[in-house]
XYZ file of C-alpha atoms in Angstrom:
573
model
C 15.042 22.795 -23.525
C 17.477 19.827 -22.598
C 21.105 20.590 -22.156
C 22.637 17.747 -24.585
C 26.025 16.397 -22.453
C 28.696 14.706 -23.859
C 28.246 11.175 -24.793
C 29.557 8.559 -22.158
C 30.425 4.516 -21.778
C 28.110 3.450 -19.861
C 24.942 4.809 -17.794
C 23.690 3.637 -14.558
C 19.965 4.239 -13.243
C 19.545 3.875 -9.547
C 22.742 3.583 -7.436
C 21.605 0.956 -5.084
C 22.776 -2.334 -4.668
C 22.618 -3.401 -8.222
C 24.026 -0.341 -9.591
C 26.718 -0.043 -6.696
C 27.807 -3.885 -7.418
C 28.026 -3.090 -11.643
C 29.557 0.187 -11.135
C 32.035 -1.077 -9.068
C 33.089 -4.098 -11.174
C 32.824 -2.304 -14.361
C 35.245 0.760 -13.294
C 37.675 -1.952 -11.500
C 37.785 -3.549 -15.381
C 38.765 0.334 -16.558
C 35.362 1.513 -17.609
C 33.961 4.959 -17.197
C 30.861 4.830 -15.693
C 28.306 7.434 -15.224
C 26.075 6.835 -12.016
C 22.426 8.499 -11.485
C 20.681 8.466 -8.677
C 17.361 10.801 -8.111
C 17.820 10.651 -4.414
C 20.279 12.702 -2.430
C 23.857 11.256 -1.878
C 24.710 9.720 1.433
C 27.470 8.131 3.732
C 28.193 6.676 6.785
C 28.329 9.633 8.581
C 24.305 10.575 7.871
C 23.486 7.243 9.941
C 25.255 8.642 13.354
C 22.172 9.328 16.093
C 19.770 7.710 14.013
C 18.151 5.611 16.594
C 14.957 7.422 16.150
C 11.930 5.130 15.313
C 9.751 8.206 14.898
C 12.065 9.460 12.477
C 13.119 6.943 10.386
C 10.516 3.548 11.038
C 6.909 5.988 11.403
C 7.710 9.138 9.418
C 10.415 7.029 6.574
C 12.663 9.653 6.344
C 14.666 7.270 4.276
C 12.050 6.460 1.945
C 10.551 7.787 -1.682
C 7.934 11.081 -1.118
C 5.005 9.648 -1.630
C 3.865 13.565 -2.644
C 6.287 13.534 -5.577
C 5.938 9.964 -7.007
C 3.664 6.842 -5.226
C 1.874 3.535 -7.446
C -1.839 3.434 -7.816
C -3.210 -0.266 -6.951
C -6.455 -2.176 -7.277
C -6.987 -5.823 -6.907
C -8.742 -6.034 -10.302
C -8.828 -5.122 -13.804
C -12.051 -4.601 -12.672
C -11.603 -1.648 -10.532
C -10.322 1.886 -10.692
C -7.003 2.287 -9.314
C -5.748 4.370 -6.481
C -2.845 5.709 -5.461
C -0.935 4.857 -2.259
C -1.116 8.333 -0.574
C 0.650 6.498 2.943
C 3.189 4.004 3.189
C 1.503 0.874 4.170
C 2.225 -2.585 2.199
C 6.099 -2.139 1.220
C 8.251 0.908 1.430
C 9.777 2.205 -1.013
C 14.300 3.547 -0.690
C 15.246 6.633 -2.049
C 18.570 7.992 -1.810
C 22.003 6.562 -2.575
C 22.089 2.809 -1.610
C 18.106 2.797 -2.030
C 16.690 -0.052 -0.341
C 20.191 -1.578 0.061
C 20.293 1.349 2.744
C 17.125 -0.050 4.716
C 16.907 -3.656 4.506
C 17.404 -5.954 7.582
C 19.935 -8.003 6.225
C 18.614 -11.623 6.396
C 20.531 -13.293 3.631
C 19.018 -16.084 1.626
C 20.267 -18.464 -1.827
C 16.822 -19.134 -3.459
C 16.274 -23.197 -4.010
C 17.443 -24.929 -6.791
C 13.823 -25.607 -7.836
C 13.175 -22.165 -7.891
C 14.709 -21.930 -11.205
C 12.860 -24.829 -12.497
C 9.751 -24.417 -11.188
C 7.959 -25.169 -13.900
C 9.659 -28.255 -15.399
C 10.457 -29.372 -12.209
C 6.726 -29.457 -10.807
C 5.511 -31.181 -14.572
C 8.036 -33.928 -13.884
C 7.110 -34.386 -10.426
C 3.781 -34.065 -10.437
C 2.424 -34.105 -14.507
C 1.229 -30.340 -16.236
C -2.176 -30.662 -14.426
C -0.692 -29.298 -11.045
C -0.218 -26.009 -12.285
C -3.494 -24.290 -12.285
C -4.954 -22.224 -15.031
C -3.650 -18.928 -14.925
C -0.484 -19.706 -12.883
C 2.295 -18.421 -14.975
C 5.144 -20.144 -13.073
C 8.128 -20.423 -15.589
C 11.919 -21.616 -15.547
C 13.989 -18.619 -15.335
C 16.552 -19.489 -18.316
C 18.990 -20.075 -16.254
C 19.976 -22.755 -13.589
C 21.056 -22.527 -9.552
C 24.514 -24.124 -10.580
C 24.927 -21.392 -13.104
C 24.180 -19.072 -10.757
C 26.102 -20.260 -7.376
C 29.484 -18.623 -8.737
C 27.659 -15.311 -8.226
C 26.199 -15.711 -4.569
C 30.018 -16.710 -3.718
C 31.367 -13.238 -5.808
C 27.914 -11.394 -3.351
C 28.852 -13.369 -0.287
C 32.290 -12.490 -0.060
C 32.185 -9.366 -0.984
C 29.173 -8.744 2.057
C 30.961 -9.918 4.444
C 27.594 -12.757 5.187
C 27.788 -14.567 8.022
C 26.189 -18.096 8.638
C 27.200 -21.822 9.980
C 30.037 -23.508 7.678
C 27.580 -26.539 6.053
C 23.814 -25.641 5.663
C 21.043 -27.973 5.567
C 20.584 -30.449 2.354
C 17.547 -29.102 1.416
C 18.765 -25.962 0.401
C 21.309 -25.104 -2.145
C 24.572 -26.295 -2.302
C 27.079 -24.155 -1.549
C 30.891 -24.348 -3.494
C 32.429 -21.932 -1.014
C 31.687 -21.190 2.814
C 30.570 -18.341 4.304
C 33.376 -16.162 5.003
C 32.900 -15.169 8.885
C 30.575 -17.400 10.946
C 26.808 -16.526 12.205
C 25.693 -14.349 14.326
C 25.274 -15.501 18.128
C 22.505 -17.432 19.193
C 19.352 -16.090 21.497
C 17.980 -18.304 24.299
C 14.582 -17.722 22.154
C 16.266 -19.125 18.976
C 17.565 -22.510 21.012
C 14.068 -23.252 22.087
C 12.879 -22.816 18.232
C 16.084 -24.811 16.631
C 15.506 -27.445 19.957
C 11.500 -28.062 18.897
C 11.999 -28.304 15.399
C 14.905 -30.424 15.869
C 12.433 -32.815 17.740
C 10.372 -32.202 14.930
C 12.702 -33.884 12.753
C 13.091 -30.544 10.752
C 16.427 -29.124 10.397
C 16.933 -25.687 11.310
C 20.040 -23.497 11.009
C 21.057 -19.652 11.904
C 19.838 -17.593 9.394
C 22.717 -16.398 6.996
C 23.675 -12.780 7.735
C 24.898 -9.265 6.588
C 24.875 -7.797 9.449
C 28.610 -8.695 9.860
C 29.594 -11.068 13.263
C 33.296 -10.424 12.990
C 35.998 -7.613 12.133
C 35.833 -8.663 8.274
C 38.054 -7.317 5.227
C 36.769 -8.279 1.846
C 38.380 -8.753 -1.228
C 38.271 -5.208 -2.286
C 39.786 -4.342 0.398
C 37.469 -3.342 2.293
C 37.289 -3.619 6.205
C 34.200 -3.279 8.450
C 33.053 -2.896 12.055
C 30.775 -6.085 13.538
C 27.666 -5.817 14.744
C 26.426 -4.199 17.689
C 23.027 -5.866 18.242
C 21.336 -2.754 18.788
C 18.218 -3.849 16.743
C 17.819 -0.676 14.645
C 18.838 -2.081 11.155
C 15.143 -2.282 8.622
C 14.432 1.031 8.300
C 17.716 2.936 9.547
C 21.133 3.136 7.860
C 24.025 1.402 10.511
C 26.081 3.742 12.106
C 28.431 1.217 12.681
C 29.033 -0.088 9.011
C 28.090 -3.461 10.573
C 25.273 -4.175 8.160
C 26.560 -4.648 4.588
C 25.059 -1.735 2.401
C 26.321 -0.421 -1.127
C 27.492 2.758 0.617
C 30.009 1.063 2.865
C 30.866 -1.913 0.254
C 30.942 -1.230 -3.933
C 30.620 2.642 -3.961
C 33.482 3.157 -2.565
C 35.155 0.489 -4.402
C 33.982 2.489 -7.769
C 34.339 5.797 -6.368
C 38.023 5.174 -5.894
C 38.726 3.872 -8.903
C 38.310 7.402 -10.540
C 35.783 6.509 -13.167
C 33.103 6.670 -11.384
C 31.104 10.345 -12.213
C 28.110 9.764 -9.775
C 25.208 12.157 -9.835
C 22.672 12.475 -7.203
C 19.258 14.207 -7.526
C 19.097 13.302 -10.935
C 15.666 11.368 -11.700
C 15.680 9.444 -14.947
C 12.624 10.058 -16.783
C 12.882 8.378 -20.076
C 15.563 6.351 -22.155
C 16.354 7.441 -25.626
C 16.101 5.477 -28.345
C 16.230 4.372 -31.861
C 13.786 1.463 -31.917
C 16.652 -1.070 -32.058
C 18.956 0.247 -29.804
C 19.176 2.907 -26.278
C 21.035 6.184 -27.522
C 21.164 7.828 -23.783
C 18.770 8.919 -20.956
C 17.015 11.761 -20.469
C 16.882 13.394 -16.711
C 16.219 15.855 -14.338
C 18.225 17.532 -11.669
C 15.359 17.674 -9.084
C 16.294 20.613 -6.657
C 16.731 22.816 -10.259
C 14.178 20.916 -12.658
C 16.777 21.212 -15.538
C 16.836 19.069 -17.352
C 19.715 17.172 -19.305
C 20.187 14.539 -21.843
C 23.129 11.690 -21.577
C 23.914 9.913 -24.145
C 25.457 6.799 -23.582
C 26.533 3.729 -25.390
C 25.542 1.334 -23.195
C 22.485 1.398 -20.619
C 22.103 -0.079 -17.555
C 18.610 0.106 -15.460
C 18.969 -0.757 -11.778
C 16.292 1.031 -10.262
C 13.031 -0.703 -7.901
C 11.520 -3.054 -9.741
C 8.225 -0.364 -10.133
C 10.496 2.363 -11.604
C 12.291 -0.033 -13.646
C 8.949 -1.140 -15.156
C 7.613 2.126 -15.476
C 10.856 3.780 -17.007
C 10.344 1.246 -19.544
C 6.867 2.012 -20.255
C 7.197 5.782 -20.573
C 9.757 5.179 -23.186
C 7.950 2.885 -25.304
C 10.527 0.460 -24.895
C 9.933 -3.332 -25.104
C 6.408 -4.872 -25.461
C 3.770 -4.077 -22.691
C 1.950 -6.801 -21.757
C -1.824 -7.540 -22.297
C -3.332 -9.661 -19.800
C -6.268 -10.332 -22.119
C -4.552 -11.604 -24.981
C -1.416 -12.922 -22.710
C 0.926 -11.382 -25.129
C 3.605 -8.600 -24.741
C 6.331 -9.149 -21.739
C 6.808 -5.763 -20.393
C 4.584 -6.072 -16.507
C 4.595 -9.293 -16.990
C 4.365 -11.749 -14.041
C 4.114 -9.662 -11.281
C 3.949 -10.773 -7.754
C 4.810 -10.258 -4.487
C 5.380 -12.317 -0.841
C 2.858 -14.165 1.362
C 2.675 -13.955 4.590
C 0.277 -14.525 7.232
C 0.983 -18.245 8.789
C 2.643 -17.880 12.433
C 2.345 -18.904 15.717
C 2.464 -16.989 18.687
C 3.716 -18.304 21.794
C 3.425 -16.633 25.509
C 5.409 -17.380 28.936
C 3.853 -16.716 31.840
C 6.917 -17.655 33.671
C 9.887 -15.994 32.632
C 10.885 -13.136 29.920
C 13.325 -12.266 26.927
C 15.256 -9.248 26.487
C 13.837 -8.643 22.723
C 14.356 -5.211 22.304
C 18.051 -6.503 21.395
C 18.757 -7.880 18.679
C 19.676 -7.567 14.563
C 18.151 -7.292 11.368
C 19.370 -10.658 10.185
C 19.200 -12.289 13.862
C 17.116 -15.693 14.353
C 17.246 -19.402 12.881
C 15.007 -20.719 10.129
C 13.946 -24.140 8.514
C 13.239 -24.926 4.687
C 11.636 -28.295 5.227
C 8.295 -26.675 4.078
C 9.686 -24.334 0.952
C 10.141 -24.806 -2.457
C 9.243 -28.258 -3.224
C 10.954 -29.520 -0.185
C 8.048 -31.696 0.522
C 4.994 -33.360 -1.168
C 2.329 -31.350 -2.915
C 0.709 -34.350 -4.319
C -2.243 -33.809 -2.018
C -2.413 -29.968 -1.257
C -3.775 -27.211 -2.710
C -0.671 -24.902 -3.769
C 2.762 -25.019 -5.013
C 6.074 -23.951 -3.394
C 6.081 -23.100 0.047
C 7.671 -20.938 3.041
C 10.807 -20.423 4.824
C 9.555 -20.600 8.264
C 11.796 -18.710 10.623
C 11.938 -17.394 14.079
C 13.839 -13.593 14.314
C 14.909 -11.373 16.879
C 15.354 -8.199 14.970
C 15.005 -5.337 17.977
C 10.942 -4.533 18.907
C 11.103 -0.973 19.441
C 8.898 0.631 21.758
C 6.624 2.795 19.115
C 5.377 -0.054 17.128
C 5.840 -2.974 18.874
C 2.707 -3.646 21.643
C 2.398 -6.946 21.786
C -0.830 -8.750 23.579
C -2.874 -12.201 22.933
C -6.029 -11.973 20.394
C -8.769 -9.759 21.753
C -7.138 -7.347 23.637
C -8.606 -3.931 23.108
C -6.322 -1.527 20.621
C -6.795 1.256 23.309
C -7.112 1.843 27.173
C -6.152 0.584 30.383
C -6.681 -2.488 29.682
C -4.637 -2.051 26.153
C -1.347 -0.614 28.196
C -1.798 -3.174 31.343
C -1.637 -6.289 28.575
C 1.022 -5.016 25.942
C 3.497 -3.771 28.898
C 2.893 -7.196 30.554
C 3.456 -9.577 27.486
C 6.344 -6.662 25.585
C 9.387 -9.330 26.814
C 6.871 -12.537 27.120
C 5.551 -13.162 23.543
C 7.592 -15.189 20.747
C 6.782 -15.390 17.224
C 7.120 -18.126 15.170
C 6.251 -16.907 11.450
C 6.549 -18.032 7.766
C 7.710 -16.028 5.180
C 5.779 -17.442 2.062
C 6.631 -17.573 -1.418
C 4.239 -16.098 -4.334
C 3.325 -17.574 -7.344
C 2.604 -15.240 -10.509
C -1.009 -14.872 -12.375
C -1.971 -14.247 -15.720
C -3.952 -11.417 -14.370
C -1.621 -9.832 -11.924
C 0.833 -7.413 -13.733
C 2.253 -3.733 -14.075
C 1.353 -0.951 -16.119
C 0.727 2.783 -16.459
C -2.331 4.460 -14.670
C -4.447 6.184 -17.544
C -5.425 8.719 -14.825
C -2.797 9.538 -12.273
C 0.426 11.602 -12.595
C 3.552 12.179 -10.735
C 4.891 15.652 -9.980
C 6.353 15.921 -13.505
C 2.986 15.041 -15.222
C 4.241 11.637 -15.999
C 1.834 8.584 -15.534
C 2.240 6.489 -12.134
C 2.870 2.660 -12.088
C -0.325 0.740 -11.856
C -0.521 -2.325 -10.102
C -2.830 -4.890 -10.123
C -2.929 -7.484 -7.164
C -5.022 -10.075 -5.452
C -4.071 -13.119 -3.076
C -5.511 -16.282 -4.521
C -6.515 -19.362 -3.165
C -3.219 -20.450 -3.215
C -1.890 -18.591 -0.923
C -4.642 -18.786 1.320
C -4.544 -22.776 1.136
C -0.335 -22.230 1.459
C -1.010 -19.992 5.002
C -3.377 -22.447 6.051
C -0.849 -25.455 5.878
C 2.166 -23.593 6.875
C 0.527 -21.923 9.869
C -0.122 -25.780 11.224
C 3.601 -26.046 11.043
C 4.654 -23.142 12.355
C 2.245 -24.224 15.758
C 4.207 -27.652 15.807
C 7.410 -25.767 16.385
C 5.597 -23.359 18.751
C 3.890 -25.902 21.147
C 7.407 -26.739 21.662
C 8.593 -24.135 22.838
C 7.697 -24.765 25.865
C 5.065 -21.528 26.556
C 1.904 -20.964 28.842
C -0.058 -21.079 25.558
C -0.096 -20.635 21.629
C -2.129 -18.580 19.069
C -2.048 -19.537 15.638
C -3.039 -16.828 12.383
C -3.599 -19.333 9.483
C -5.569 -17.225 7.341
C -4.867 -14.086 5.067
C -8.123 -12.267 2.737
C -8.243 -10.298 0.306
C -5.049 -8.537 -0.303
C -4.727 -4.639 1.308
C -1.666 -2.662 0.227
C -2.958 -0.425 3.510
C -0.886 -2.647 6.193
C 2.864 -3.105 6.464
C 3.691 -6.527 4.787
C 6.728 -7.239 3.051
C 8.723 -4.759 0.519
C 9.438 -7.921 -1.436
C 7.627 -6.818 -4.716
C 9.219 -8.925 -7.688
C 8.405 -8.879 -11.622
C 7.465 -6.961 -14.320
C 10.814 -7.419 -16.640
C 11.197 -11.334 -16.279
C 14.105 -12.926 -17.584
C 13.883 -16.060 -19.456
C 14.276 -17.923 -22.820
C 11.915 -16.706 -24.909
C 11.800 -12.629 -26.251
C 7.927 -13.537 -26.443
C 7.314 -13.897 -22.532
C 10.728 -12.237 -21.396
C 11.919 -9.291 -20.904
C 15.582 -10.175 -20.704
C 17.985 -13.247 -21.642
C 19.851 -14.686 -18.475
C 22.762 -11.760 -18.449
C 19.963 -9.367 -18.243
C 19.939 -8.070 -21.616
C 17.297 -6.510 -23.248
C 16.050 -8.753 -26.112
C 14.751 -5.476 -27.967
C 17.803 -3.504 -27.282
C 21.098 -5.399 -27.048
C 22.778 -2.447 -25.020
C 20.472 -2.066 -22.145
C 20.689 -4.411 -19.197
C 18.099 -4.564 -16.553
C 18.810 -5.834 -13.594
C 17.129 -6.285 -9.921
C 14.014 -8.589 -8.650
C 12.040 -7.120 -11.534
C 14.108 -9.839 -13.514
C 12.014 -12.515 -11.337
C 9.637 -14.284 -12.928
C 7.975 -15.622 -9.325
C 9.122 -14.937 -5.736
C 10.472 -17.206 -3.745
C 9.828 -18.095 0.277
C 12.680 -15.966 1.106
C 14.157 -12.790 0.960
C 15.595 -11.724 -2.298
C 18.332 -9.689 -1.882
C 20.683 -12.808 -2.292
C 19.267 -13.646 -5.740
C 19.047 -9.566 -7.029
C 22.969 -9.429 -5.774
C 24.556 -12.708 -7.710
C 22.351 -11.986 -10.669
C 24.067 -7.921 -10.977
C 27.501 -9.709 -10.756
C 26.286 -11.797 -13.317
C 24.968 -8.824 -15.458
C 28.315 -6.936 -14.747
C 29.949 -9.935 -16.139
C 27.867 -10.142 -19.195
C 28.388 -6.452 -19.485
C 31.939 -6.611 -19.637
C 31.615 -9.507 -22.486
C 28.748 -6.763 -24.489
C 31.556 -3.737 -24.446
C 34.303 -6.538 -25.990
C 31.948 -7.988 -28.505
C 28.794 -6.177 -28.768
C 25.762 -8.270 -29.973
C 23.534 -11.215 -28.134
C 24.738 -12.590 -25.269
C 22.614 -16.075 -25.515
């Protein structure tokens, strides 16, 4: 039987970067705040000696158990799901900070148009440009709504970048506050070519800090050492803005901050109209304990945000037949595919240094940046050259054709391992009626409870979209000035067995109607006023860039909103 605790404020699922950011601003403003996290706590400490690529980037010791808890996928409704027994496709954080922990730090605003995308594409191009099935929407809310909150993330992070950035991004009210990280001979021959391209690249905006920085909290950090082990590990240094070196301690200092680890959330309580508390677990005991709470607050991955959701009969699940229902709605998740390689015969980089957030970039081909009128696809790609640290395990590098084994295998990768540079795209994805989230009828996790199904395919949209951008990304690398250049401008059928991109977005979409949204544009439930859910699984598409940006203004956005809820509870829209 539960143990029934005594009720509190506010509850917090998932202490990552959205529940770090909200804990911390809420128990600044004088709120209690109770924090639960299923994985096990962690500081700065736990990241000392951890340049171990077996450890951490082949066996993810900082990632979920795939024993305990995984997703089942199949790229139908077609087909029978099954579950991911190996990490392959994205990886998924567990532990305090959660994926805020392992992320590179390559910091990108989403466009302007990205929060438009439908109207904007209608009055460019008329309603016949969005293909049946494409269930592109606005998001509810607008970029210049939105900008105060990248500023509120930015500062707070510590990002780096160049003072202006480019006009085809998003304006910017307030500059970076330190400046961007140094520049690689390999990123001046990229920024150099597409400069005579007439494109306009810039250094991608960082958190992996480039100066001694103290933000307005108060708190100070360490720059970065270039060391190259950032996506994947925790930084030893503090160097790479996380939640454990930025807002938890912020909220754990306040003193209202009661955060419990190894408690996984397995259901939120409720009345039908509004969340009474959480149920959980203590996993190392498997006691488990109810929480009420007055206010709810679900910050977890975008699949366990879904699937908490689901489990508690929460909301409306969707139906992809009868397109009704919001809950697994619009799922989708990043293209890539479209680069260039380019080798030198003649001379070498040193490219096992480097950072998580370290190369330059160009938007001249994302968003609606430039003219669909006669292609086959909407949006676009950020198209980017990196230099995050190729570690010796799983980085063998050799031109197409090479044999995956042998002399021949260990005479070409240990020739080309300081001689080959990539120029890639990092494209955006566009949802589908008939991708979405929902429970597996058949598998369980370790507690019995039914697994997150999800339901995938690329479309010919993306494959026309890596076909395009891959010619784009060989313009850039035949500049480069390199013995020769392979281009990869095609991508399949979609395989959740290879590494990708962990850049999974959807599922509990935020918008303007209770109908096709989860959430109104603070983030709060439309079927129950006092929880707020918060992360990517509040995007309705994903963009050609990385999202942590967009997941951290929108939680100081929520925390804002959430504030406004405890002084006047009701609607916030």
């Amino acid at each position: 039987m539960a143990t029934k605790l005594p009720k509190v404020p506010i509850v917090i699922v998932g202490m990552g970067w959205v529940g770090g950011i909200i804990a911390a601003e809420l128990t600044k403003a004088g709120h209690s705040v109770v924090g639960l996290e299923r994985g096990k706590s962690r500081n700065t400490q736990d990241y000392y000696h951890v340049h171990d690529e077996l450890r951490y980037a082949s066996r993810y010791e900082l990632m979920q158990d795939l024993s305990k808890e995984t997703v089942t996928f199949r790229n139908t409704s077609k087909l029978r799901a099954l579950p991911m027994r190996s990490y392959g496709s994205f990886l998924l954080g567990d532990g305090l900070g959660g994926a805020g922990v392992h992320w590179n730090g390559q910091y990108y605003r989403f466009l302007p148009y990205d929060f438009e995308i439908r109207s904007k594409t209608i009055e460019r191009y008329g309603a016949k440009k969005i293909p049946e099935g494409m269930a592109i929407r606005d998001w509810g809310i607008k970029y210049d709504e939105l900008e105060p909150y990248y500023v509120k993330y930015e500062q707070m992070a510590g990002i780096g970048g160049e003072p202006t950035t480019p006009a085809n991004v998003g304006a910017m009210s307030k500059a970076f506050p330190v400046g961007p990280m140094k520049k690689t001979p390999a990123m001046k021959l990229f920024e150099d070519s597409a400069s005579k391209l007439g494109y306009h690249p810039y250094v991608i905006p960082s958190a992996n800090l480039t100066e001694v920085y103290k933000n307005p909290d108060g708190i100070e950090r360490a720059p970065c050492q270039y060391c190259g082990y950032c996506e994947r590990f925790g930084c030893e240094y503090g160097a790479k803005a996380d939640p454990v070196v930025t807002v938890l301690p912020v909220a754990q200092k306040s003193g209202k901050l009661d955060l419990r680890t190894h408690a996984n959330v397995t259901e939120i309580l409720h009345d039908g109209k509004k969340a009474t508390g959480v149920r959980y677990v203590n996993t190392p005991t498997g006691e488990e304990y109810i929480q009420p709470a007055d206010i709810v607050i679900m910050s977890s991955y975008l699949f366990s945000n879904v699937r908490l959701l689901l489990l508690s009969k929460l909301g409306t699940p969707y139906d992809p037949v009868t397109d009704t229902g919001s809950v697994g709605r619009n799922y989708a998740y990043q293209v890539n595919g479209a680069s260039t390689s380019v080798m030198y015969e003649d001379r070498e980089f040193n490219l096992a240094m480097g950072a998580g957030a370290l190369g330059s970039s160009i938007d001249d081909f994302n968003g609606d940046n430039f003219d669909h009128s006669d292609l086959k696809f909407l949006h676009g790609a950020n198209i980017r050259f990196t230099q995050t640290g190729m570690r010796p395990i799983q980085y063998q590098p050799a031109p197409t054709g090479t044999p995956k084994w042998g002399a021949t295998f260990k005479k070409e990768t240990l020739h080309y391992a300081n001689r080959i540079l990539t120029v890639a795209a990092q494209g955006s994805s566009m949802p589908w009626r008939h991708h979405y989230l929902d429970l597996d009828p058949e598998y369980k996790d370790a507690l019995g409870l039914p697994l997150i199904r999800l339901t995938f395919d690329f479309e010919d949209q993306d494959r026309e979209l890596v076909k395009y951008i891959a010619g784009k990304t060989k313009e850039i690398a035949d500049g480069m000035g390199g013995t020769k250049t392979e281009i990869h401008d095609s991508i399949k059928q979609y395989n959740i067995v290879p590494y990708q991109s962990t850049h999974n977005t959807g599922g509990t979409i935020m918008g303007s109607d209770p109908k096709t949204s989860v959430v109104n544009n603070y983030l709060q439930m439309w079927d129950a006023e006092n929880v707020f859910i918060c992360g990517a699984s509040a995007f309705s598409h994903n963009s050609g860039f990385n999202p942590t940006a967009t997941v951290g203004a929108l939680a100081y956005r929520a925390a804002e909103g959430i504030a406004k809820y405890i002084a006047k509870p009701g609607s916030l829209v």
